[in-house]
Coordinates of C-alpha atoms in Angstrom, one line a residue:
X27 CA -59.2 57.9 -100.1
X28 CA -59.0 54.2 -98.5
X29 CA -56.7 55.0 -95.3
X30 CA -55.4 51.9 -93.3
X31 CA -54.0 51.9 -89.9
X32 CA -50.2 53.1 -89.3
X33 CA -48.0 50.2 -89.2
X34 CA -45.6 52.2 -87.1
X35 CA -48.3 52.7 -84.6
X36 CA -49.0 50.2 -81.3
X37 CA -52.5 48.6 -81.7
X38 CA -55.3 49.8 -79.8
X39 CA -58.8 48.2 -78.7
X40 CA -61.2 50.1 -80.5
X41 CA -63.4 52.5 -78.3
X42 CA -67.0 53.4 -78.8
X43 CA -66.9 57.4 -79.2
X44 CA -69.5 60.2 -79.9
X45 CA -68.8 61.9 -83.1
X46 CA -68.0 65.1 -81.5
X47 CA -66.5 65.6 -78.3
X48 CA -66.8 68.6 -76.0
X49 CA -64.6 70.0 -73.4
X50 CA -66.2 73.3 -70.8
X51 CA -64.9 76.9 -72.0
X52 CA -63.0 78.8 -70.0
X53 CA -65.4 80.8 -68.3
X54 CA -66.8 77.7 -67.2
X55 CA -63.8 75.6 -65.3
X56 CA -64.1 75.0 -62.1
X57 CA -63.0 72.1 -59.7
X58 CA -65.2 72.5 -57.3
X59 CA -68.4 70.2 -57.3
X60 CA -67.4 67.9 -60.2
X61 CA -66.7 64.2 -60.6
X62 CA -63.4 62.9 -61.1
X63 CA -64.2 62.5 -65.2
X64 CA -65.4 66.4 -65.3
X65 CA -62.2 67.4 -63.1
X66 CA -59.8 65.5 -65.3
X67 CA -61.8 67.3 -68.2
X68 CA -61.1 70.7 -66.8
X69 CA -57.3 69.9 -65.4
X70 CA -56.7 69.2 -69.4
X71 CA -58.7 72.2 -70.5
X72 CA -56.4 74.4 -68.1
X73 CA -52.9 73.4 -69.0
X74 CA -54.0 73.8 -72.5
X75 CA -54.8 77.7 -71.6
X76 CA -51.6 78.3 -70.4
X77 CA -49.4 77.0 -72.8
X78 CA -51.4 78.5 -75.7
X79 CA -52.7 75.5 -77.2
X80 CA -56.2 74.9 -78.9
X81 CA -57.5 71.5 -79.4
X82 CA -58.8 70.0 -81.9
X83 CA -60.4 66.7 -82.1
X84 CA -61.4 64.9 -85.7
X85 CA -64.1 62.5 -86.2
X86 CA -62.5 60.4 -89.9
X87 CA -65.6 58.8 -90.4
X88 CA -68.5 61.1 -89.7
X89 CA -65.8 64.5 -90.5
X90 CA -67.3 66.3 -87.4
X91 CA -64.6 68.5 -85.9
X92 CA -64.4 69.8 -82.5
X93 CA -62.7 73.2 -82.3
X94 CA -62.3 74.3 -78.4
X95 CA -62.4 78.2 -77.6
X96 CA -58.6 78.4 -77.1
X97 CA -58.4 77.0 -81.1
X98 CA -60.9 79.4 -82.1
X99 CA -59.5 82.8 -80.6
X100 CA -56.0 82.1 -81.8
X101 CA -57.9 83.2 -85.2
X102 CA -59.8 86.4 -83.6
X103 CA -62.8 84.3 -84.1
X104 CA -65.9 83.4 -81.5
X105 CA -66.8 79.8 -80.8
X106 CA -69.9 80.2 -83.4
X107 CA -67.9 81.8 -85.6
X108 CA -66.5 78.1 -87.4
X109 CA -68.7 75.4 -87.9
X110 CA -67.6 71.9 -86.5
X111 CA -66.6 70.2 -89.4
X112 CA -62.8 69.7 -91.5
X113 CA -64.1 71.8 -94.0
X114 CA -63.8 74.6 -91.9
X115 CA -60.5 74.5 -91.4
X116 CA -59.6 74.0 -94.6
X117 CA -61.5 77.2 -96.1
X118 CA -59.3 78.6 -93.9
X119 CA -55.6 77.4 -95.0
X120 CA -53.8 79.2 -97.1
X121 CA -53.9 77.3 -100.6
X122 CA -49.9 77.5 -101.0
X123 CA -50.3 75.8 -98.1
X124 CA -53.4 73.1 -98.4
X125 CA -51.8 70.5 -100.6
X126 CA -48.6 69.9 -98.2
X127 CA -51.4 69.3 -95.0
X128 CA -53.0 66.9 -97.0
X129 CA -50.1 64.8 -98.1
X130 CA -48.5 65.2 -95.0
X131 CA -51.9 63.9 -93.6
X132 CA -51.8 60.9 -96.0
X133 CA -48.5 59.6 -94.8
X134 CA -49.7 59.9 -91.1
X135 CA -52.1 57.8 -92.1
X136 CA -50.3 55.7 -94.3
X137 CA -47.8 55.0 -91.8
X138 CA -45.0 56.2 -93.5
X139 CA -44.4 58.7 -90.7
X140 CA -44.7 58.5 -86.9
X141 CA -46.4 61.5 -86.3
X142 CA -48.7 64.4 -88.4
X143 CA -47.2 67.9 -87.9
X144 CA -46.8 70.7 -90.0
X145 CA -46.3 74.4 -90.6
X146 CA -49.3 76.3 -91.9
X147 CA -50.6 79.7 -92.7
X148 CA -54.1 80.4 -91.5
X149 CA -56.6 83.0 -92.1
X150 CA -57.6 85.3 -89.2
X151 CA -60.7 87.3 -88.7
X152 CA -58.9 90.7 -89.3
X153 CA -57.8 89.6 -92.5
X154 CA -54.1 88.4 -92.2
X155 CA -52.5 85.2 -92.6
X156 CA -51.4 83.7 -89.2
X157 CA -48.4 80.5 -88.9
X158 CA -49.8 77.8 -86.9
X159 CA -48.4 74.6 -85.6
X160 CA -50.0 71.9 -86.0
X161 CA -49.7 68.5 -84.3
X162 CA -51.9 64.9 -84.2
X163 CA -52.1 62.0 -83.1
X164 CA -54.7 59.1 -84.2
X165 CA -56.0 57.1 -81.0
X166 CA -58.8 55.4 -82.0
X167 CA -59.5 52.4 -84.8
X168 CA -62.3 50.6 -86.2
X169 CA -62.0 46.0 -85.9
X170 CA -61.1 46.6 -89.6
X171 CA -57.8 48.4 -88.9
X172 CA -58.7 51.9 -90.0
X173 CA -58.3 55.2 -88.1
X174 CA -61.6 56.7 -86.8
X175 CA -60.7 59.2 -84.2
X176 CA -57.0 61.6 -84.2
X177 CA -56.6 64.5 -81.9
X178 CA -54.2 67.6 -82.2
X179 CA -53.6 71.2 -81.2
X180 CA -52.9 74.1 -82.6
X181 CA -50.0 76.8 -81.6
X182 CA -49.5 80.1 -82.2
X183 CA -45.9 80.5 -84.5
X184 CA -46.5 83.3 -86.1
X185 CA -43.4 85.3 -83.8
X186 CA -41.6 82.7 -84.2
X187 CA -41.6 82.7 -87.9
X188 CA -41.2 86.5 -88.5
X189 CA -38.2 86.2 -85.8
X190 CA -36.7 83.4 -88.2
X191 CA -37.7 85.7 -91.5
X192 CA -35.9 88.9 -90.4
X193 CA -32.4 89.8 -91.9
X194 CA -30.4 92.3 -90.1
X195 CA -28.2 94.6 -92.6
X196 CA -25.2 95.5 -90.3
X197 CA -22.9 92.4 -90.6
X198 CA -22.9 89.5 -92.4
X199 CA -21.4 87.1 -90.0
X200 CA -23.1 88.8 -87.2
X201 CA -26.4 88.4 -89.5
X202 CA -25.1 84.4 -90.2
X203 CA -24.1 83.8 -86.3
X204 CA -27.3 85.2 -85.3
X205 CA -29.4 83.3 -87.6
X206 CA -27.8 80.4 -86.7
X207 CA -28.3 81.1 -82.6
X208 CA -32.0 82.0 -83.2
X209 CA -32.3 78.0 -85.6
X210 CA -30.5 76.1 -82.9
X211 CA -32.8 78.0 -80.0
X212 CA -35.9 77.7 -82.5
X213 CA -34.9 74.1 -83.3
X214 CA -34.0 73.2 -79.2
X215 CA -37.8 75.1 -78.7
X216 CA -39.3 73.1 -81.1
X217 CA -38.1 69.9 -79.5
X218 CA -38.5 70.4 -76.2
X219 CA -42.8 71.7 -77.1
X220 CA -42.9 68.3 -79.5
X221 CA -42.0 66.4 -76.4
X222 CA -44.6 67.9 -74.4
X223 CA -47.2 67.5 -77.4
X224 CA -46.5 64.2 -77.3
X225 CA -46.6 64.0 -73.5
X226 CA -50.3 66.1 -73.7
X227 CA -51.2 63.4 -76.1
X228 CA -51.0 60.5 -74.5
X229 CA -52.7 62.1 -71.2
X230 CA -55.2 63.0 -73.3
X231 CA -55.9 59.6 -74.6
X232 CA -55.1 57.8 -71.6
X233 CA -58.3 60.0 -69.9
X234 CA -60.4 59.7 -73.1
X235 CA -60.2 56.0 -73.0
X236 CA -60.3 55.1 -69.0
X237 CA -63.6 57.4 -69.3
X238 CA -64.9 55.6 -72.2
X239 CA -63.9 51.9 -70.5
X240 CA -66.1 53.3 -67.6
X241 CA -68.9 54.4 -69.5
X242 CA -68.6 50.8 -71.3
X243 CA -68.7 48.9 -68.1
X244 CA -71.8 51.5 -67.0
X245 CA -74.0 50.4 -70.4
X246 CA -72.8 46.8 -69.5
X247 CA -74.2 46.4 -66.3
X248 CA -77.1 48.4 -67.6
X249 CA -78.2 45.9 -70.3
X250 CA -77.2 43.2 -67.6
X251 CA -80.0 44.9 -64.9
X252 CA -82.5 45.2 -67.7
X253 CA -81.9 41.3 -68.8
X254 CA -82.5 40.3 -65.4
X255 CA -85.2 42.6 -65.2
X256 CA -86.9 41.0 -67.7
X257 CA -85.9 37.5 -66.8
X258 CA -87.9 38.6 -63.3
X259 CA -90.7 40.0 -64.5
X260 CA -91.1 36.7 -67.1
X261 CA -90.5 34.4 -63.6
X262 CA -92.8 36.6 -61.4
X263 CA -95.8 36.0 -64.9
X264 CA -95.4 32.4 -64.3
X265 CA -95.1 31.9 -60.9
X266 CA -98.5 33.8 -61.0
X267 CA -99.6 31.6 -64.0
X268 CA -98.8 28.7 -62.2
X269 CA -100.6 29.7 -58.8
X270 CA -103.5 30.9 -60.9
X271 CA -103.6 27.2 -63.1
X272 CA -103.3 25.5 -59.4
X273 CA -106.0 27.7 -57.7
X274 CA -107.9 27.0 -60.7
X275 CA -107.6 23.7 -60.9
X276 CA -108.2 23.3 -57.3
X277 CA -111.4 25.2 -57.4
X278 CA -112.5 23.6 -60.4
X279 CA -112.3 20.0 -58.7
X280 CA -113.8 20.9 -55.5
X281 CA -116.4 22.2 -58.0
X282 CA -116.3 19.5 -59.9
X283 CA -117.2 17.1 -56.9
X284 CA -120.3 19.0 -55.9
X285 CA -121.8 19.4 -59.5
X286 CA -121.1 15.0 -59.6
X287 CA -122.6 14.6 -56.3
X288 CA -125.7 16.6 -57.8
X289 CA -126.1 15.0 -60.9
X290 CA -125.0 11.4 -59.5
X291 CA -128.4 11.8 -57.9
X292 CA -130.6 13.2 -60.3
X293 CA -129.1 10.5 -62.8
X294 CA -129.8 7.7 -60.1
X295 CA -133.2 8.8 -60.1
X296 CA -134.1 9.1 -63.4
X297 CA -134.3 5.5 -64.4
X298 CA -136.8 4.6 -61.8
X299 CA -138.6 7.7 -62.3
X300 CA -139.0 7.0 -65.8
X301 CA -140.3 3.1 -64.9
X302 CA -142.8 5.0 -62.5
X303 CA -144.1 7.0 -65.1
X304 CA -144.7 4.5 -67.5
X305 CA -146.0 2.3 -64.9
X306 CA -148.8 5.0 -64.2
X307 CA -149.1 5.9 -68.0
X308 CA -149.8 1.8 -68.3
X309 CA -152.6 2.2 -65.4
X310 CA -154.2 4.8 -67.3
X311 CA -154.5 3.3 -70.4
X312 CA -155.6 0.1 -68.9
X313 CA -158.7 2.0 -67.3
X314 CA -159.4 3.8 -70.3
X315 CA -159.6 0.7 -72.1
X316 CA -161.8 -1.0 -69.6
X317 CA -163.8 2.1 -68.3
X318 CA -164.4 3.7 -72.1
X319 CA -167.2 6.1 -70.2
X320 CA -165.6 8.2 -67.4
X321 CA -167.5 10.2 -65.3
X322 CA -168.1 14.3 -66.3
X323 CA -165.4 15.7 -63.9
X324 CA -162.8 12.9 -65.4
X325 CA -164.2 13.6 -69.0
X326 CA -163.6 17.7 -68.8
X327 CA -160.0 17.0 -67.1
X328 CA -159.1 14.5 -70.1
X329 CA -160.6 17.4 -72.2
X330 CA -158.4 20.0 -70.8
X331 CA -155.0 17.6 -70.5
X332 CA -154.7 16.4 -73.8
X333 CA -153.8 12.9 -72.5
X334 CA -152.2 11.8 -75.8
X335 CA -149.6 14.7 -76.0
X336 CA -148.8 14.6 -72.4
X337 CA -148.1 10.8 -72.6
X338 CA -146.0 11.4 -75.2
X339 CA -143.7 14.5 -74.1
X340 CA -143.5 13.3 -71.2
X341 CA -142.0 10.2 -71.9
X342 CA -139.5 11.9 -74.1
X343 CA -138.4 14.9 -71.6
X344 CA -137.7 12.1 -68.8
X345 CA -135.2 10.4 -71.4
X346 CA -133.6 14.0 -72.7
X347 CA -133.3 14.6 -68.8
X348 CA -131.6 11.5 -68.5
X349 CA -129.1 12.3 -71.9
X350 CA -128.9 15.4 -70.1
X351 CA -127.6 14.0 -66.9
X352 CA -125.1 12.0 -69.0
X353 CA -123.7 15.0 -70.7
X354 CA -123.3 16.7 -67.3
X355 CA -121.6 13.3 -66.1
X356 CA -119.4 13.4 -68.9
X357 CA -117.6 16.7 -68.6
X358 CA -117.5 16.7 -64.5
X359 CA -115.2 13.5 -65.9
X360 CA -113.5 15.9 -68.0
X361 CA -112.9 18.4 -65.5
X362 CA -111.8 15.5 -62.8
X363 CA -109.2 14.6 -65.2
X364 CA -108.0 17.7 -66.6
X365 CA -107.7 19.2 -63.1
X366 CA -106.8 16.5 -60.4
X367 CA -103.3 15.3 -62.0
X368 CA -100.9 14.7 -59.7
X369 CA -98.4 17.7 -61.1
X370 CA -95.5 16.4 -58.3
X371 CA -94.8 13.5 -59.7
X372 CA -95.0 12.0 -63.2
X373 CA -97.1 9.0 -63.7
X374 CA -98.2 6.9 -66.9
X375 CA -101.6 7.8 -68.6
X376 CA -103.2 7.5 -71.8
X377 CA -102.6 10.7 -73.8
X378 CA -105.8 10.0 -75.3
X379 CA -107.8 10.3 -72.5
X380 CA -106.5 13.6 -72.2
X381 CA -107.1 14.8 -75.4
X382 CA -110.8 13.2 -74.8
X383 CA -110.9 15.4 -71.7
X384 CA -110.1 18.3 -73.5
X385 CA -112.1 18.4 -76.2
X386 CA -115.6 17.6 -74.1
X387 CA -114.5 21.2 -72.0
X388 CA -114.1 22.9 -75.5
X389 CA -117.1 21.2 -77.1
X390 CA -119.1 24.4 -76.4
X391 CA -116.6 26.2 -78.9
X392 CA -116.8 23.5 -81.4
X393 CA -120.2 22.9 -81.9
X394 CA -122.7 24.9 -84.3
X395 CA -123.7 28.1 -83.8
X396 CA -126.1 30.6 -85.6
X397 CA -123.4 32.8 -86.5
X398 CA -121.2 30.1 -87.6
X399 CA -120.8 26.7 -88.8
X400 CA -119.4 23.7 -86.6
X401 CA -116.1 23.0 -85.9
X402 CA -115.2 19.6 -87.0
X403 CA -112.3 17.7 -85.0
X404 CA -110.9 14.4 -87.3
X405 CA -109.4 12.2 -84.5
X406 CA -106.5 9.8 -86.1
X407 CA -105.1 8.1 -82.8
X408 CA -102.2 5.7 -83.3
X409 CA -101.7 2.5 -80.7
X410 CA -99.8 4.2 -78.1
X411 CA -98.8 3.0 -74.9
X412 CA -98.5 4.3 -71.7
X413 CA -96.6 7.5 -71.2
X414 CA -94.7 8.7 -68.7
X415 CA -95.1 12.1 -67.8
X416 CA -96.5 15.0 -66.2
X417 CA -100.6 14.4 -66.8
X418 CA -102.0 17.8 -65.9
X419 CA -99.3 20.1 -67.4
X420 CA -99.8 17.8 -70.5
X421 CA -103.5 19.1 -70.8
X422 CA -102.7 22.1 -70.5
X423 CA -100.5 22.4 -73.6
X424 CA -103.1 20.1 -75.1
X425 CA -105.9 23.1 -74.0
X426 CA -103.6 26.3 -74.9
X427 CA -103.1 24.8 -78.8
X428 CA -106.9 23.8 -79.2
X429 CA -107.6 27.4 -78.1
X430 CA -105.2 28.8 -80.8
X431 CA -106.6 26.8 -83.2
X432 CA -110.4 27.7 -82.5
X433 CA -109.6 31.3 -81.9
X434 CA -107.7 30.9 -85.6
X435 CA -110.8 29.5 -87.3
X436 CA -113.3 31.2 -86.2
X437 CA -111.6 34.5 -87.1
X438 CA -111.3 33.4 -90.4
X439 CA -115.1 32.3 -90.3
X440 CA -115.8 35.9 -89.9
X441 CA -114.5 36.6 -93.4
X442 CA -115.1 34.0 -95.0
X443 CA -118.9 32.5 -94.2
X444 CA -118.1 29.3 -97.3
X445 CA -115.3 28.1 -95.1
X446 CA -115.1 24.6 -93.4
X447 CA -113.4 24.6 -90.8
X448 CA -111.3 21.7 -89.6
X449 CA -108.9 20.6 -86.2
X450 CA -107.2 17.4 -87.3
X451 CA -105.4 15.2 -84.2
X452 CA -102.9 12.8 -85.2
X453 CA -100.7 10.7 -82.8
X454 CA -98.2 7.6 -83.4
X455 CA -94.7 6.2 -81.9
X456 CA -91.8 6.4 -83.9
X457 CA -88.8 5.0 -83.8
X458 CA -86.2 7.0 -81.4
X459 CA -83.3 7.6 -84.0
X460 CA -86.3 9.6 -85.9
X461 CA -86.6 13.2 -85.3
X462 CA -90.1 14.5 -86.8
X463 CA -89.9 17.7 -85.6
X464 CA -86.0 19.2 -87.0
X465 CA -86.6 17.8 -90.4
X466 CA -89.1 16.8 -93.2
X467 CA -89.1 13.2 -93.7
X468 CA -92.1 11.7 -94.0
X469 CA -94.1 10.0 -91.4
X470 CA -92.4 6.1 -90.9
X471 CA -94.3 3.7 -88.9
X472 CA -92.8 2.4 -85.8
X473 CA -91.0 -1.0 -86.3
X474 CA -89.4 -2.9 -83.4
X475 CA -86.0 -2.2 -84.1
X476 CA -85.0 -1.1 -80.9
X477 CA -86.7 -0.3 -77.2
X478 CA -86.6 3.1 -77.2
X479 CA -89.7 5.1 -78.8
X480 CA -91.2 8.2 -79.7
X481 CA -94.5 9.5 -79.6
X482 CA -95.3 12.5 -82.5
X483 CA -98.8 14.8 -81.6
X484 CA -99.6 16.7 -84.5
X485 CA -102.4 19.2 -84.1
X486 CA -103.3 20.6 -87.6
X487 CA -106.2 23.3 -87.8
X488 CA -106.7 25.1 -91.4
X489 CA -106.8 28.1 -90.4
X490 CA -105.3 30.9 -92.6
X491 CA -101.7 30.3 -91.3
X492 CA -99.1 32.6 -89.8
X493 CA -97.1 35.3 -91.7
X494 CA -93.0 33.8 -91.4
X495 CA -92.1 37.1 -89.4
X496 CA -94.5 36.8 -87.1
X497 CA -94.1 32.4 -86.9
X498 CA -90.3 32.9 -85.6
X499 CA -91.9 34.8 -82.3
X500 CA -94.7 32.6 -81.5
X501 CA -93.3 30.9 -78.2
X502 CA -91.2 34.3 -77.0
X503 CA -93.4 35.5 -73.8
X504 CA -95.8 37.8 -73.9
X505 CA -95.7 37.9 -77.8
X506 CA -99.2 37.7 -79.0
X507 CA -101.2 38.7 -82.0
X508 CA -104.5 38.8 -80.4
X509 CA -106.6 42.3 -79.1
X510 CA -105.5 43.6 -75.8
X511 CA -107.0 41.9 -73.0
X512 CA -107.8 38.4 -74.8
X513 CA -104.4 36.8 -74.5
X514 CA -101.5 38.0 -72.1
X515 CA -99.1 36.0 -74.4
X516 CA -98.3 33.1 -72.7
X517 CA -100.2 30.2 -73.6
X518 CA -97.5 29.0 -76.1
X519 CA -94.8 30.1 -74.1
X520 CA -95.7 28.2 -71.2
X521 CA -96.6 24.9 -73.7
X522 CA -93.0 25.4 -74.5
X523 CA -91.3 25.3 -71.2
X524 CA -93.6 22.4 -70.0
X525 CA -92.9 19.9 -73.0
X526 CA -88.7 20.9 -73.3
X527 CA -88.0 21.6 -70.1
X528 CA -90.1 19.6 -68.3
X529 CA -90.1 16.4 -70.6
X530 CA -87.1 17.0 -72.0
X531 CA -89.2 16.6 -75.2
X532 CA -89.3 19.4 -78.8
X533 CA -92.3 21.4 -80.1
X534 CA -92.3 22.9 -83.3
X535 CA -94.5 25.0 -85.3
X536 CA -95.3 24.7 -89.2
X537 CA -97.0 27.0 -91.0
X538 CA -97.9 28.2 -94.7
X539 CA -99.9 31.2 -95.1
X540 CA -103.4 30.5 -96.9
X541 CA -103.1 26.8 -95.8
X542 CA -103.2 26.1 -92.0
X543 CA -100.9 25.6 -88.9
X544 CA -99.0 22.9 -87.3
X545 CA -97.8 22.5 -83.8
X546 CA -95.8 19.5 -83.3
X547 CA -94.7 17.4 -80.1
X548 CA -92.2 15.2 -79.7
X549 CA -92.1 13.0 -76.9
X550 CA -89.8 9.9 -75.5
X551 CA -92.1 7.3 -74.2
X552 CA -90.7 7.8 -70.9
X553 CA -89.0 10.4 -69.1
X554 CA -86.8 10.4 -65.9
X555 CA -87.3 12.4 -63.2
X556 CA -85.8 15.8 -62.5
X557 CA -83.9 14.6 -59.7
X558 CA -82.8 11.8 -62.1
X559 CA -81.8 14.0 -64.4
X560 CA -79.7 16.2 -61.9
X561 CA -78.0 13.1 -61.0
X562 CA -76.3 12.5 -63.9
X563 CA -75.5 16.0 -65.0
X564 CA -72.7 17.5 -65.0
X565 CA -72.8 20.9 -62.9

């Protein structure tokens, strides 16, 4: 039946309660060496002993009952002799007496009266039909209004009642007169035990629910701990990401130095190497033109050196030396500019250059390999300015989506060897009242209707996309998709923090499964410092 709270009843917060609640049994109370809870426990369980109560404590929603020893051996019966559960007791009523419980019950709960009490007849375990008492009290409801939690006792009447039953013969009027003095002392009894029902109940729930507002304040500063725990533990990952991208990028310009210092050299040497050698070849051929007939020792070395192919080969290995040296020149450039940004400060630099950087580091991912075919990048760079910002960091995000990407292909190479895989790099401005990233306009040109600009990165790679369960995770940290040990979960994480926090800027990732993935940035033009920024906020 759909019960509602009483509307005679004062309205209570609703308390977060165990189904079942257990007090200690007799044989077990003691005061000694418990906490204040367990004691007030105990004290309850005590004055319930000695006035002959057994309590009773009803779970509405999950109907698991709580029958305490006292309730139980009122009956005769041992405490795993009835099952916890209302059905139990009501095998045990007496069906005369079943359907006035339950419409009594009703109208508790109805509100239509202020309290649930009746008389009952109750089955003992020699056989005999006992009177109980019965009292209740609901103390707990749900945020919807309806009862979830009532607690009661049970008394022993059964004296009472037969006292109340039995007719002397002698005189009538001594018969009546008695009757009447035993219903005025039964009824002045029955008062004076409601009042202390009542009394016992509002102890009880006054303990029940300063014990549950202390275990609620417990779990709260237990989540509270764990959050911060967490938000720790995510602080201490960066600060040690941060030390290790510093150290790294330290190392790898100190590096970078030496290696240029190197190949500055071989480099400068090369080119007038090469003009020796073809000096010498020149000499050579000029006395082999004018002197046709050696002598026999020149004659067997010509023999044995093949002067044609070494002429040859050796002309070409001096200019792949010299490509070579170029190459080497060109990613020590790389490495300068990916690593020696000023982090402290922002500064304005061509995102382009970055990108540049970037890619020449990765080109040994991108290019063809046996196994696989090459990776092609499509460039489409818009006219962008200047912009402001934090150079290094900005490579970074640059380097942690390229990774992605090529980590994304080339897995789905391995399945599919008749696949082409593509990294497509678009940049532009925008005008600043457009938002690219929380909507799905298409791409507008920038006109010069006002001075203040966006810049949009899209980096595209067409790969086999990201399931939408997994997509709505991506940039939570340490969530990562990859085996253990080849990604700790960051990368895209960290891209986050640096382009919203640090340039105040969005990033946003599109995907469709089968067709690719999209990471998007959004960036103003220029940014304001942090100090700026804490300038004109308002904390």
């Amino acid at each position: 039946m759909h019960i509602q709270k009483p509307a005679t009843h004062e309205s209570e917060a609703p308390l977060s309660v165990q189904d079942s609640q257990s007090f200690p049994e007799a044989k077990d109370l003691s005061l000694e060496n418990l906490d204040p809870c367990q004691c007030s426990q105990t004290a309850i369980q005590m004055a319930l002993i000695a006035s002959g109560l057994g309590l009773w404590d009803w779970n509405l929603v999950t109907d698991k009952t709580y029958y305490d020893p006292q309730w139980k051996s009122i009956l005769g019966y041992k405490v795993d002799e009835i099952d916890n559960d209302y059905k139990s007791f009501e095998q045990l009523v007496h069906p005369q007496d079943l359907p006035r419980i339950r419409q009594v019950l009703h109208d508790y709960l109805q509100g239509c009266i202020p309290v649930f009490e009746v008389e009952l007849r109750m089955l003992t375990k020699s056989g005999e039909w006992k009177w109980i008492l019965t009292c209740g009290k609901v103390f707990q409801w749900d945020k919807f209004g309806k009862p979830v939690r009532m607690v009661g006792t049970h008394k022993d009447i059964n004296q009472d009642k037969a006292m109340s039953t039995t007719v002397t013969e002698p005189v009538l009027s001594v018969a009546v007169g008695a009757a009447s003095h035993r219903e005025g002392r039964s009824q002045s009894a029955g008062c004076a035990y409601a009042t202390q029902q009542y009394q016992l109940f509002e102890q009880l729930q006054t303990e029940i629910a300063q014990r549950q507002s202390t275990e609620e304040q417990v779990r709260e500063k237990s989540e509270q701990l764990e959050t911060t725990l967490e938000e720790l533990k995510y602080t201490q990952k960066q600060l040690l990401q941060n030390q290790k991208m510093a150290n790294l990028g330290q190392l790898v310009a100190d590096m970078a130095n030496e290696i240029n210092n190197s190949v500055s050299f071989i480099s400068g040497n090369l080119h007038p190497a090469s003009k020796y050698a073809e000096d010498l070849i020149r000499i050579i051929e000029l006395y082999q033109y004018y002197y046709p007939t050696p002598t026999p020792v020149i004659a067997l070395h010509l023999q044995h050196l093949d002067f044609g192919f070494v002429k040859t080969e050796f002309l070409k290995l001096l200019w792949s030396m010299r490509a070579g040296s170029e190459r080497v020149k060109d990613i020590v450039f790389a490495l300068q500019n990916f690593s020696t940004s000023d982090e402290s400060q922002m500064k304005k630099v061509d995102l382009h250059e970055g990108f540049d950087s970037v890619l020449r580091i990765l080109q040994h991912r991108l290019k063809e390999k046996p196994d696989r075919a090459e990776i092609k990048v499509i460039k489409t760079f818009g006219e962008l300015p200047l912009i402001e910002c934090y150079p290094g960091e900005l490579n970074q995000v640059f380097m942690n989506i390229l990774t992605n990407a090529i980590d994304t292909l080339e897995d789905r190479m391995k399945h599919d060897y008749s696949f082409t895989p593509k990294i497509l790099i678009h940049t532009e401005v925008v005008s600043s009242h457009l938002s690219l990233v929380n909507n799905h306009e298409p791409w507008v040109k920038d006109k010069p209707l006002g001075k203040k600009h966006k810049v949009i990165i899209r980096i595209f790679d067409n790969g086999k996309g990201i399931l939408p369960h997994i997509q709505k995770h991506i940039f939570e940290p340490f969530f990562t998709t990859k085996p253990i040990g080849k990604s700790q979960g960051l990368g895209l994480s960290i891209s986050r923090q640096i382009i919203v926090e640090k340039h105040q800027g969005k990033l946003k990732c599109n995907s469709q499964l089968g067709q690719g993935t999209e990471l998007v940035i959004e960036m103003n033009t220029t940014a304001r410092h942090y100090a700026a920024i804490r300038k004109h906020a308002s904390f």
